[in-house]
C-alpha cells in the first residue's frame, strides 16, 4: 500500500502561532485552504514529500537523517515576504541557506529507495512548472528538489485570481515578520493539498 508522507521543519511554538495568524490576515475576507491550526494542519517547511512503500520505517529513517545533517538546535530563516506560486498557491517565502540544501540532500538519499514511483501522477499538469520543477517532479514525484527547491510555509490555496490579488495587496494590509525560527523535524502524513495533517515521528534538530 502506498503511503503519502513527508519530512518537514516545524516552527517554534511562538512562530507556529504567528504563521496561523498570518494565514488569516493574508486571506482577509477569503479563507485560504487548508486552514492552519495548532492541532490539525501545522505550519511547516517541507523538506520532501511523496508516495512511499510500506517498507519505509519513518522512525528509523528520521533518526538517520537527524544524525547526518549536523544541524544547530534552532534554525533561523529570513523571509522576503509573501509570494504567489501557480496555480493558486500563497507562500511565505523563506531564504535558502546551504544548510537547507544539505538537509534536503541527506533526506533524498535516505528516502529515495522507498519511493513508490508507480504512484507518480503521469497526468499531472506541469505546464506552468519551471524546467527545474519539471525535472524534479519527473525524478522524485515532488516539484521542489535540487535547483527547484523553494523553502516556504504554505499559507494556503485559493482561486488563482484571488490568490494573486491577496499576494499583491499583502504588503499594504499585513505586517509580515521577517525572521522565523524552526526547532524540530517531523515525519508527517500528507493531507489536503499536501498539508501537514498528522505527525508520525518528531525529533529535535540535534540528536539527544
GROMACS .gro file of N, CA, C and O in nm, residues 46-100:
model
  220
   46UNK      N    1   0.832   2.213   0.415
   46UNK     CA    2   0.856   2.079   0.361
   46UNK      C    3   1.001   2.065   0.315
   46UNK      O    4   1.052   2.150   0.243
   47UNK      N    5   1.063   1.956   0.356
   47UNK     CA    6   1.194   1.917   0.303
   47UNK      C    7   1.172   1.828   0.181
   47UNK      O    8   1.234   1.846   0.077
   48UNK      N    9   1.080   1.732   0.196
   48UNK     CA   10   1.043   1.644   0.085
   48UNK      C   11   0.912   1.576   0.120
   48UNK      O   12   0.884   1.551   0.238
   49UNK      N   13   0.832   1.546   0.019
   49UNK     CA   14   0.710   1.469   0.040
   49UNK      C   15   0.677   1.389  -0.085
   49UNK      O   16   0.719   1.425  -0.195
   50UNK      N   17   0.605   1.278  -0.064
   50UNK     CA   18   0.570   1.196  -0.179
   50UNK      C   19   0.512   1.062  -0.139
   50UNK      O   20   0.485   1.036  -0.022
   51UNK      N   21   0.495   0.973  -0.238
   51UNK     CA   22   0.441   0.839  -0.212
   51UNK      C   23   0.553   0.741  -0.175
   51UNK      O   24   0.655   0.734  -0.243
   52UNK      N   25   0.529   0.666  -0.069
   52UNK     CA   26   0.632   0.573  -0.020
   52UNK      C   27   0.577   0.432  -0.005
   52UNK      O   28   0.458   0.411   0.020
   53UNK      N   29   0.668   0.337  -0.018
   53UNK     CA   30   0.635   0.196   0.001
   53UNK      C   31   0.620   0.164   0.150
   53UNK      O   32   0.675   0.233   0.237
   54UNK      N   33   0.549   0.057   0.178
   54UNK     CA   34   0.528   0.016   0.317
   54UNK      C   35   0.657  -0.020   0.388
   54UNK      O   36   0.663  -0.020   0.511
   55UNK      N   37   0.760  -0.054   0.313
   55UNK     CA   38   0.886  -0.095   0.374
   55UNK      C   39   0.958   0.022   0.444
   55UNK      O   40   1.053   0.000   0.520
   56UNK      N   41   0.915   0.144   0.420
   56UNK     CA   42   0.975   0.260   0.486
   56UNK      C   43   0.942   0.259   0.635
   56UNK      O   44   0.826   0.245   0.674
   57UNK      N   45   1.045   0.277   0.718
   57UNK     CA   46   1.029   0.288   0.863
   57UNK      C   47   1.054   0.435   0.899
   57UNK      O   48   1.169   0.478   0.908
   58UNK      N   49   0.948   0.515   0.920
   58UNK     CA   50   0.966   0.658   0.943
   58UNK      C   51   1.056   0.689   1.062
   58UNK      O   52   1.139   0.781   1.055
   59UNK      N   53   1.044   0.616   1.171
   59UNK     CA   54   1.124   0.643   1.290
   59UNK      C   55   1.272   0.621   1.262
   59UNK      O   56   1.357   0.705   1.294
   60UNK      N   57   1.305   0.508   1.201
   60UNK     CA   58   1.445   0.477   1.174
   60UNK      C   59   1.505   0.574   1.075
   60UNK      O   60   1.620   0.621   1.093
   61UNK      N   61   1.431   0.609   0.971
   61UNK     CA   62   1.486   0.700   0.870
   61UNK      C   63   1.499   0.842   0.922
   61UNK      O   64   1.595   0.912   0.890
   62UNK      N   65   1.404   0.885   1.004
   62UNK     CA   66   1.417   1.020   1.060
   62UNK      C   67   1.536   1.026   1.155
   62UNK      O   68   1.610   1.125   1.156
   63UNK      N   69   1.558   0.921   1.235
   63UNK     CA   70   1.677   0.917   1.321
   63UNK      C   71   1.805   0.926   1.237
   63UNK      O   72   1.899   0.997   1.274
   64UNK      N   73   1.807   0.855   1.126
   64UNK     CA   74   1.925   0.856   1.041
   64UNK      C   75   1.948   0.996   0.981
   64UNK      O   76   2.061   1.045   0.976
   65UNK      N   77   1.842   1.060   0.938
   65UNK     CA   78   1.854   1.193   0.879
   65UNK      C   79   1.903   1.293   0.983
   65UNK      O   80   1.995   1.371   0.957
   66UNK      N   81   1.842   1.292   1.101
   66UNK     CA   82   1.882   1.386   1.206
   66UNK      C   83   2.029   1.367   1.242
   66UNK      O   84   2.103   1.465   1.262
   67UNK      N   85   2.073   1.243   1.249
   67UNK     CA   86   2.211   1.215   1.286
   67UNK      C   87   2.310   1.259   1.178
   67UNK      O   88   2.427   1.284   1.207
   68UNK      N   89   2.262   1.273   1.055
   68UNK     CA   90   2.352   1.301   0.943
   68UNK      C   91   2.362   1.449   0.904
   68UNK      O   92   2.459   1.488   0.840
   69UNK      N   93   2.263   1.530   0.940
   69UNK     CA   94   2.260   1.666   0.885
   69UNK      C   95   2.344   1.766   0.963
   69UNK      O   96   2.376   1.873   0.911
   70UNK      N   97   2.378   1.735   1.088
   70UNK     CA   98   2.461   1.826   1.168
   70UNK      C   99   2.398   1.965   1.175
   70UNK      O  100   2.462   2.067   1.147
   71UNK      N  101   2.273   1.970   1.215
   71UNK     CA  102   2.201   2.097   1.227
   71UNK      C  103   2.223   2.158   1.364
   71UNK      O  104   2.255   2.087   1.460
   72UNK      N  105   2.203   2.288   1.379
   72UNK     CA  106   2.203   2.350   1.512
   72UNK      C  107   2.073   2.319   1.584
   72UNK      O  108   1.981   2.260   1.526
   73UNK      N  109   2.063   2.360   1.709
   73UNK     CA  110   1.941   2.334   1.786
   73UNK      C  111   1.822   2.411   1.732
   73UNK      O  112   1.707   2.369   1.747
   74UNK      N  113   1.847   2.526   1.673
   74UNK     CA  114   1.742   2.608   1.613
   74UNK      C  115   1.792   2.664   1.481
   74UNK      O  116   1.910   2.701   1.471
   75UNK      N  117   1.706   2.668   1.384
   75UNK     CA  118   1.740   2.723   1.253
   75UNK      C  119   1.661   2.851   1.232
   75UNK      O  120   1.537   2.849   1.236
   76UNK      N  121   1.731   2.962   1.214
   76UNK     CA  122   1.666   3.089   1.186
   76UNK      C  123   1.669   3.116   1.036
   76UNK      O  124   1.774   3.106   0.973
   77UNK      N  125   1.552   3.149   0.981
   77UNK     CA  126   1.540   3.179   0.839
   77UNK      C  127   1.470   3.312   0.819
   77UNK      O  128   1.370   3.340   0.886
   78UNK      N  129   1.521   3.391   0.728
   78UNK     CA  130   1.458   3.519   0.696
   78UNK      C  131   1.358   3.500   0.583
   78UNK      O  132   1.376   3.415   0.495
   79UNK      N  133   1.253   3.580   0.585
   79UNK     CA  134   1.152   3.575   0.479
   79UNK      C  135   1.153   3.703   0.398
   79UNK      O  136   1.146   3.812   0.455
   80UNK      N  137   1.159   3.692   0.265
   80UNK     CA  138   1.145   3.810   0.181
   80UNK      C  139   1.000   3.853   0.163
   80UNK      O  140   0.973   3.957   0.103
   81UNK      N  141   0.906   3.773   0.214
   81UNK     CA  142   0.765   3.812   0.206
   81UNK      C  143   0.676   3.703   0.148
   81UNK      O  144   0.716   3.589   0.130
   82UNK      N  145   0.552   3.744   0.119
   82UNK     CA  146   0.451   3.653   0.065
   82UNK      C  147   0.462   3.653  -0.087
   82UNK      O  148   0.473   3.759  -0.149
   83UNK      N  149   0.457   3.533  -0.146
   83UNK     CA  150   0.471   3.522  -0.291
   83UNK      C  151   0.359   3.434  -0.347
   83UNK      O  152   0.300   3.352  -0.276
   84UNK      N  153   0.332   3.454  -0.476
   84UNK     CA  154   0.234   3.372  -0.547
   84UNK      C  155   0.306   3.260  -0.622
   84UNK      O  156   0.413   3.283  -0.680
   85UNK      N  157   0.246   3.142  -0.622
   85UNK     CA  158   0.302   3.030  -0.698
   85UNK      C  159   0.189   2.963  -0.775
   85UNK      O  160   0.087   2.926  -0.716
   86UNK      N  161   0.204   2.949  -0.907
   86UNK     CA  162   0.099   2.882  -0.985
   86UNK      C  163   0.081   2.738  -0.938
   86UNK      O  164   0.179   2.671  -0.907
   87UNK      N  165  -0.047   2.690  -0.932
   87UNK     CA  166  -0.163   2.773  -0.959
   87UNK      C  167  -0.247   2.789  -0.832
   87UNK      O  168  -0.295   2.690  -0.777
   88UNK      N  169  -0.258   2.915  -0.789
   88UNK     CA  170  -0.343   2.947  -0.675
   88UNK      C  171  -0.280   2.936  -0.539
   88UNK      O  172  -0.349   2.947  -0.437
   89UNK      N  173  -0.148   2.917  -0.533
   89UNK     CA  174  -0.081   2.899  -0.404
   89UNK      C  175  -0.033   3.033  -0.348
   89UNK      O  176   0.018   3.118  -0.421
   90UNK      N  177  -0.046   3.047  -0.216
   90UNK     CA  178   0.009   3.162  -0.145
   90UNK      C  179   0.115   3.109  -0.049
   90UNK      O  180   0.084   3.032   0.042
   91UNK      N  181   0.238   3.150  -0.072
   91UNK     CA  182   0.351   3.102   0.008
   91UNK      C  183   0.412   3.216   0.087
   91UNK      O  184   0.421   3.329   0.038
   92UNK      N  185   0.459   3.186   0.208
   92UNK     CA  186   0.553   3.272   0.277
   92UNK      C  187   0.691   3.221   0.237
   92UNK      O  188   0.734   3.113   0.280
   93UNK      N  189   0.758   3.296   0.151
   93UNK     CA  190   0.889   3.253   0.102
   93UNK      C  191   0.993   3.263   0.213
   93UNK      O  192   0.984   3.350   0.300
   94UNK      N  193   1.091   3.175   0.209
   94UNK     CA  194   1.199   3.175   0.307
   94UNK      C  195   1.333   3.165   0.234
   94UNK      O  196   1.340   3.110   0.123
   95UNK      N  197   1.436   3.216   0.298
   95UNK     CA  198   1.569   3.206   0.237
   95UNK      C  199   1.613   3.060   0.229
   95UNK      O  200   1.558   2.973   0.296
   96UNK      N  201   1.714   3.038   0.146
   96UNK     CA  202   1.762   2.902   0.122
   96UNK      C  203   1.912   2.895   0.148
   96UNK      O  204   1.993   2.894   0.056
   97UNK      N  205   1.952   2.888   0.274
   97UNK     CA  206   2.095   2.876   0.304
   97UNK      C  207   2.146   2.736   0.272
   97UNK      O  208   2.067   2.642   0.255
   98UNK      N  209   2.277   2.719   0.264
   98UNK     CA  210   2.333   2.586   0.233
   98UNK      C  211   2.286   2.477   0.328
   98UNK      O  212   2.275   2.361   0.286
   99UNK      N  213   2.258   2.512   0.453
   99UNK     CA  214   2.212   2.411   0.548
   99UNK      C  215   2.084   2.344   0.499
   99UNK      O  216   2.069   2.221   0.510
  100UNK      N  217   1.990   2.420   0.443
  100UNK     CA  218   1.866   2.359   0.396
  100UNK      C  219   1.890   2.269   0.277
  100UNK      O  220   1.827   2.163   0.264
   0.00000   0.00000   0.00000
